[in-house]
XYZ file of N, CA and C in Angstrom:
168
model
N 39.909 -133.297 -66.773
C 38.985 -134.645 -67.287
C 38.732 -134.764 -68.268
N 38.085 -136.424 -69.014
C 37.588 -135.985 -70.530
C 36.739 -137.352 -70.364
N 36.113 -136.418 -71.324
C 34.988 -136.740 -71.676
C 34.621 -137.355 -72.468
N 33.679 -138.258 -72.619
C 33.710 -139.064 -73.921
C 31.692 -139.793 -74.569
N 32.148 -139.500 -75.507
C 30.575 -139.204 -75.623
C 31.264 -140.758 -77.221
N 30.126 -141.438 -77.015
C 28.969 -142.565 -77.759
C 28.165 -141.974 -78.455
N 28.252 -142.557 -79.584
C 27.841 -141.966 -81.403
C 27.223 -143.682 -81.775
N 25.994 -144.418 -82.406
C 26.146 -145.730 -83.731
C 25.323 -144.595 -84.737
N 25.497 -145.544 -86.014
C 25.559 -145.015 -87.222
C 24.910 -146.776 -87.661
N 23.773 -145.925 -87.893
C 23.362 -147.809 -88.746
C 23.121 -146.896 -90.561
N 23.737 -147.974 -91.005
C 24.203 -147.807 -92.724
C 22.710 -149.237 -93.189
N 21.890 -149.044 -94.363
C 21.616 -148.952 -94.862
C 21.548 -149.130 -96.851
N 22.178 -149.956 -97.513
C 23.007 -149.868 -98.473
C 21.342 -151.130 -99.596
N 20.973 -150.944 -100.303
C 19.951 -151.473 -101.620
C 20.687 -150.752 -102.924
N 20.163 -151.884 -103.533
C 20.820 -152.028 -105.137
C 19.718 -152.374 -105.221
N 19.147 -152.129 -107.047
C 18.245 -152.772 -107.928
C 18.888 -152.297 -109.465
N 18.424 -153.419 -109.632
C 19.146 -152.708 -112.120
C 17.506 -152.625 -112.459
N 18.126 -151.895 -113.442
C 16.236 -151.274 -114.073
C 16.837 -152.779 -115.866
N 15.861 -152.940 -116.249
C 15.008 -153.977 -116.573
C 15.459 -153.333 -118.027
N 15.544 -152.687 -118.542
C 15.153 -151.582 -120.165
C 16.574 -151.021 -120.139
N 17.801 -150.830 -119.349
C 19.353 -150.638 -119.366
C 19.755 -151.636 -118.601
N 20.692 -151.280 -119.063
C 21.959 -152.523 -118.717
C 22.881 -151.497 -117.100
N 21.900 -150.742 -116.339
C 22.289 -149.639 -115.395
C 21.580 -150.789 -113.868
N 22.339 -150.382 -112.683
C 21.918 -150.238 -111.610
C 21.582 -149.460 -111.128
N 21.070 -149.450 -109.450
C 20.680 -147.747 -109.017
C 20.908 -148.424 -107.416
N 22.229 -147.536 -107.104
C 22.108 -147.768 -105.906
C 22.229 -147.304 -105.165
N 21.601 -147.088 -103.474
C 21.108 -146.226 -102.820
C 21.497 -146.923 -101.636
N 22.128 -145.378 -100.489
C 22.316 -146.228 -99.000
C 22.238 -144.430 -98.696
N 21.659 -145.300 -97.106
C 21.835 -144.122 -96.048
C 22.005 -144.434 -94.705
N 22.532 -143.277 -94.095
C 23.122 -143.858 -92.939
C 22.412 -142.498 -91.815
N 21.933 -143.026 -90.532
C 21.710 -142.550 -89.700
C 22.150 -142.880 -88.696
N 22.656 -141.223 -88.295
C 24.179 -141.307 -86.754
C 22.586 -140.586 -85.276
N 22.961 -141.911 -84.910
C 22.181 -141.435 -83.029
C 23.301 -140.860 -82.089
N 22.783 -140.027 -81.639
C 23.041 -139.359 -80.791
C 23.098 -139.376 -79.200
N 23.784 -139.109 -77.834
C 23.038 -139.011 -76.668
C 22.045 -138.343 -76.706
N 22.213 -137.211 -76.739
C 20.926 -136.396 -77.087
C 19.947 -136.520 -78.008
N 19.271 -135.561 -78.205
C 18.085 -135.498 -79.132
C 18.739 -135.327 -81.408
N 19.460 -135.200 -81.008
C 20.483 -134.712 -82.091
C 20.329 -136.789 -83.303
N 19.171 -136.055 -83.903
C 19.708 -137.417 -84.918
C 20.086 -136.528 -86.798
N 21.238 -137.726 -87.903
C 21.212 -136.984 -88.437
C 20.749 -138.048 -89.348
N 20.715 -137.717 -90.358
C 19.956 -138.670 -92.140
C 20.837 -137.948 -93.327
N 21.883 -138.897 -93.803
C 22.386 -138.540 -94.248
C 21.886 -139.080 -96.190
N 21.759 -139.917 -97.128
C 21.288 -139.932 -98.509
C 22.090 -140.019 -100.062
N 22.245 -140.668 -100.450
C 22.765 -140.724 -101.334
C 22.229 -142.326 -102.528
N 22.866 -141.726 -103.543
C 22.298 -142.774 -104.763
C 23.615 -142.936 -105.804
N 23.823 -143.623 -106.208
C 24.547 -144.081 -107.431
C 23.703 -144.483 -108.365
N 24.692 -144.619 -109.796
C 24.791 -145.521 -111.009
C 25.381 -146.022 -111.056
N 25.606 -147.610 -112.034
C 26.384 -147.852 -112.944
C 26.112 -148.608 -113.745
N 26.923 -147.829 -115.050
C 26.645 -148.363 -116.238
C 27.734 -149.630 -117.233
N 27.396 -150.599 -117.311
C 28.002 -151.943 -117.584
C 28.691 -151.765 -118.988
N 28.080 -150.931 -120.168
C 29.445 -150.105 -119.931
C 30.158 -150.333 -120.316
N 30.602 -149.711 -119.301
C 31.261 -149.005 -118.481
C 33.231 -150.027 -117.497
N 34.083 -150.111 -117.477
C 34.944 -150.836 -117.547
C 36.241 -150.250 -117.328
N 36.166 -151.307 -115.553
C 37.272 -150.298 -114.781
C 38.271 -151.582 -115.367
N 39.648 -151.258 -115.348
C 40.866 -151.698 -115.521
C 41.788 -151.958 -114.489
N 42.058 -153.454 -114.615
C 43.172 -152.627 -113.134
C 44.973 -153.762 -113.178
């Protein structure tokens, strides 16, 4: 017999601009909810500099 488990993830993303420089900071948080009492949270940040251009 195969047992299946369901999990859910909430993802929050926020971005704000730095007025003094041409940078934006993006913050992200992921929250994993399981069927038991295990809850995991992961957080990260990233900065983007407007002076750096990507070529497509």
